[in-house]
Amino acid sequence: MPGLPPAAKRILAADEAIGVELYDLLGDKRHRQTCLNLINSCHHELLTRLETEFIRLLNDHECKLELSPFAGGAIAIEQDTLLWLQATNASNEHVILAINYATLYNLAEIFLGGQQAKIAKKAGDIKVSDSELRLLTTLLNIHLTASDQLLDLDNQWQILPINKPETAQEYLTASSCLTIKEYQATWDIWYQPSIIASRVAQTDAGTDQELLEAKLAYAAEKIPTALNLVLAKTRLTVAQLTRLRKDDLIMLDLPEVVNAYAGKQVIAQGRVVEKSGQLVMQVTDVPQD
């Protein structure tokens, strides 16, 4: 294999990109953080309003509510132990509330009277009464009304029970703990960040645009990019693939010119040569399109 000719003036090493900050160019993380900052800025007042509503619902001043600050994250699912309720608005955005079946039954006993139901061993055998669903809907409505008022949002929510939700989405999530004398009830709630997007847009309106543009220009020169160098391609039949074994040899035709890809885009072409005992690529062409 030929050596690298003197014409090559510089060698680009991968370790130059190690430790470089990863930039959120599309703003997804920044948007979620702004949503978190906005909803947590009124955390104390939200907690106060929720606690007041639960005291009114219970007609018991001994009850106390704790609400954790909202954080970002996906939904964590406990197998077969949670009842899920989803509130959907006109924009098809949703808020999800999850509560343990045993907690719901205890709440129903406290709020509605009656006798606590026995938890079935299998999720399919668990039965929830209309009264218990109405109670759970009331809990979610209290959350939604208080947060909408504080964030100056106008959502018309439709609330229905759902199956286990997908876990891939990012949410703003918080946990509630309601203490009623000696008893505690906990549930979790998840907001889609897009629900308060209009308020976020108002918050971001005063941001220094020139500062953002300067940061973007600086970031554009520092973004680590993975390059894939395709040295060879070949074809095998399905029969050959199914019979592949350890130590088999696959014949390859090495081209004179190889392509370097960033994603699916060819960003450079060149020759593979040796330099100080290492394989390197000498760039011979940089496509302009």
XYZ file of C-alpha atoms in Angstrom:
289
model
C 0.000 0.000 0.000
C 1.501 3.362 -0.975
C 2.628 5.852 1.648
C 1.150 9.288 2.186
C 2.736 11.784 -0.240
C 4.320 15.035 1.028
C 1.456 17.027 -0.530
C -0.811 16.167 2.402
C -0.424 19.061 4.862
C -2.479 17.983 7.861
C -3.872 14.930 9.620
C -7.327 15.103 11.242
C -7.539 12.949 14.379
C -10.767 11.656 15.918
C -9.645 12.496 19.457
C -9.960 16.208 18.663
C -13.759 15.770 18.968
C -13.609 13.888 22.279
C -15.068 15.926 25.109
C -16.628 18.551 22.825
C -20.030 19.640 24.121
C -23.008 18.136 22.297
C -25.234 20.973 21.100
C -29.020 20.873 21.045
C -29.399 22.595 17.669
C -33.096 21.771 17.257
C -33.812 23.120 20.733
C -35.691 20.057 22.048
C -33.787 19.871 25.340
C -33.821 23.659 25.710
C -37.584 23.701 25.113
C -38.212 21.006 27.744
C -36.006 22.838 30.235
C -37.908 26.076 29.619
C -41.177 24.194 30.197
C -39.794 22.791 33.447
C -38.621 26.203 34.602
C -42.021 27.688 33.804
C -44.145 25.084 35.576
C -41.789 24.915 38.576
C -41.734 28.707 38.906
C -45.310 28.474 40.162
C -44.757 25.246 42.111
C -45.557 26.716 45.530
C -48.788 28.351 44.371
C -49.805 25.186 42.497
C -49.260 23.125 45.648
C -51.270 25.611 47.729
C -54.205 25.561 45.303
C -54.212 21.763 45.054
C -54.123 21.329 48.822
C -56.979 23.808 49.239
C -59.110 21.892 46.736
C -58.412 18.543 48.409
C -59.328 20.002 51.818
C -62.600 21.238 50.311
C -63.228 17.859 48.693
C -62.565 15.978 51.926
C -64.026 18.637 54.212
C -61.111 17.802 56.467
C -58.446 20.350 57.419
C -56.119 17.617 58.667
C -55.227 16.506 55.137
C -51.919 17.706 53.710
C -50.534 17.475 50.182
C -46.924 17.191 49.040
C -46.112 17.721 45.363
C -42.610 17.074 44.057
C -41.086 19.600 41.628
C -41.630 18.590 38.020
C -38.733 16.834 36.304
C -38.118 15.554 32.795
C -38.366 11.883 31.952
C -40.236 9.018 30.355
C -43.031 7.015 31.944
C -41.927 4.134 34.152
C -44.468 1.323 34.172
C -45.130 -1.045 37.053
C -46.470 -4.276 35.675
C -50.193 -4.819 36.319
C -50.403 -2.599 39.400
C -51.385 0.789 38.024
C -54.602 2.291 36.759
C -54.026 4.912 34.057
C -56.195 7.922 33.295
C -55.558 10.234 30.342
C -56.818 13.770 29.776
C -56.744 14.889 26.133
C -57.303 18.437 24.823
C -58.459 19.717 21.435
C -54.873 19.680 20.115
C -54.603 15.955 20.945
C -52.069 16.698 23.688
C -52.416 14.723 26.865
C -51.814 14.533 30.593
C -51.570 11.115 32.251
C -52.280 10.179 35.852
C -51.298 6.795 37.288
C -52.375 5.380 40.617
C -51.947 2.024 42.332
C -55.170 0.009 42.499
C -54.861 -0.495 46.252
C -54.388 3.253 46.757
C -57.468 4.000 44.664
C -59.585 1.567 46.676
C -58.396 3.109 49.945
C -59.150 6.595 48.641
C -62.618 5.464 47.631
C -63.170 4.138 51.160
C -62.093 7.472 52.677
C -63.880 9.774 50.223
C -66.961 7.719 49.443
C -67.346 5.397 52.404
C -67.997 1.680 51.997
C -65.669 -1.250 52.302
C -62.245 -1.610 50.717
C -62.233 -4.015 47.775
C -59.954 -7.033 47.648
C -57.144 -6.758 45.076
C -57.256 -9.515 42.471
C -54.127 -11.495 41.732
C -54.394 -10.917 37.987
C -54.725 -7.462 36.398
C -57.517 -8.724 34.150
C -59.588 -9.627 37.192
C -59.316 -6.169 38.820
C -62.612 -4.298 38.803
C -62.990 -0.548 39.256
C -66.428 0.882 39.975
C -67.931 3.947 38.329
C -67.699 5.792 41.665
C -63.975 5.064 41.917
C -63.406 6.252 38.334
C -65.330 9.441 39.058
C -63.166 10.006 42.131
C -59.989 9.503 40.097
C -61.337 11.833 37.395
C -61.963 14.440 40.089
C -58.350 14.144 41.292
C -57.031 14.692 37.770
C -59.456 17.547 37.115
C -58.202 19.333 40.241
C -54.630 19.091 38.929
C -55.580 20.260 35.446
C -57.724 23.190 36.562
C -55.095 24.529 38.969
C -52.212 24.260 36.492
C -54.234 25.710 33.594
C -55.226 28.717 35.696
C -51.661 29.379 36.815
C -50.214 28.979 33.315
C -53.052 30.981 31.734
C -54.051 28.075 29.481
C -57.496 27.328 28.081
C -57.718 23.539 27.679
C -60.975 21.659 27.339
C -60.016 18.285 28.744
C -61.644 14.952 27.999
C -60.692 12.307 30.584
C -60.829 8.561 29.955
C -59.161 5.409 31.361
C -56.403 4.008 29.105
C -54.195 0.931 28.864
C -50.496 1.104 29.674
C -49.140 4.124 27.757
C -46.069 4.183 25.531
C -42.889 4.961 27.427
C -40.704 6.479 24.706
C -42.006 10.050 24.971
C -40.466 12.724 27.168
C -42.776 14.205 29.782
C -42.775 16.669 32.647
C -43.524 14.452 35.624
C -44.308 14.971 39.309
C -45.496 12.854 42.245
C -48.280 13.741 44.673
C -48.612 12.465 48.226
C -51.856 13.196 50.077
C -51.792 12.599 53.833
C -55.182 12.119 55.447
C -54.692 11.735 59.201
C -52.731 8.456 59.412
C -53.192 7.456 55.785
C -51.124 8.397 52.728
C -52.122 8.199 49.065
C -49.660 8.726 46.218
C -50.055 9.112 42.466
C -47.929 10.306 39.557
C -48.778 12.747 36.812
C -47.150 13.365 33.416
C -47.549 16.466 31.229
C -46.502 16.670 27.588
C -44.109 19.661 27.280
C -46.012 20.869 24.206
C -49.065 21.623 26.372
C -47.465 24.825 27.645
C -45.700 25.631 24.365
C -47.695 28.840 23.920
C -46.547 30.123 27.313
C -42.979 29.076 26.515
C -43.150 31.050 23.275
C -44.191 34.148 25.233
C -41.378 33.562 27.718
C -38.804 33.162 24.950
C -40.014 36.218 23.015
C -37.738 38.542 24.958
C -34.617 36.417 24.447
C -31.675 38.249 22.866
C -31.811 36.976 19.282
C -28.296 38.182 18.441
C -26.901 36.237 21.400
C -28.642 33.066 20.256
C -27.320 33.522 16.716
C -23.788 33.990 18.023
C -24.053 30.835 20.121
C -25.384 28.906 17.125
C -22.544 30.109 14.904
C -19.998 29.029 17.517
C -21.717 25.668 18.006
C -21.767 24.944 14.278
C -17.972 24.816 14.211
C -17.716 22.496 17.229
C -20.314 19.801 16.538
C -18.815 16.266 16.685
C -19.868 14.323 13.586
C -19.504 10.567 13.071
C -17.933 9.606 9.728
C -18.413 6.188 8.161
C -15.711 5.119 5.706
C -16.951 2.426 3.307
C -13.912 0.378 2.264
C -15.724 -2.305 0.307
C -19.102 -3.739 -0.577
C -20.048 -7.226 -1.718
C -23.112 -9.380 -2.276
C -24.015 -12.817 -0.978
C -27.027 -14.979 -1.612
C -29.453 -15.752 1.204
C -28.218 -19.354 1.101
C -24.630 -18.198 1.581
C -25.652 -15.956 4.491
C -27.500 -18.751 6.264
C -24.434 -21.026 5.950
C -21.922 -18.510 7.340
C -19.641 -20.032 9.947
C -16.752 -18.880 12.090
C -13.467 -18.614 10.138
C -15.242 -18.369 6.741
C -13.614 -15.931 4.314
C -15.616 -13.375 2.322
C -13.932 -12.117 -0.841
C -13.786 -8.317 -1.166
C -12.838 -6.026 -4.036
C -11.160 -2.918 -2.605
C -11.909 0.138 -4.761
C -9.268 2.732 -5.578
C -11.567 5.531 -4.371
C -13.607 5.144 -1.175
C -16.461 7.266 0.149
C -16.736 8.860 3.573
C -20.325 9.350 4.782
C -21.897 11.652 7.356
C -25.231 9.936 7.791
C -26.275 9.077 4.228
C -24.452 12.005 2.635
C -21.071 11.543 0.897
C -18.906 14.345 2.246
C -15.498 13.244 0.933
C -13.775 10.782 -1.369
C -10.223 9.541 -1.198
C -7.617 6.788 -1.021
C -6.757 4.581 1.940
C -3.006 4.758 2.552
C -0.563 4.044 5.342
C 0.974 6.685 7.600
C 3.364 5.740 10.427
C 1.922 2.231 10.639
C -1.704 3.405 10.658
C -4.348 3.395 7.959
C -5.522 6.884 7.013
C -7.664 8.337 4.266
C -6.129 10.844 1.891
C -8.949 13.108 0.668
C -8.919 13.452 -3.106
C -12.294 15.118 -3.638
C -14.891 16.975 -1.591
C -18.323 17.015 -3.307
C -19.887 20.460 -3.350
C -23.548 19.413 -3.558
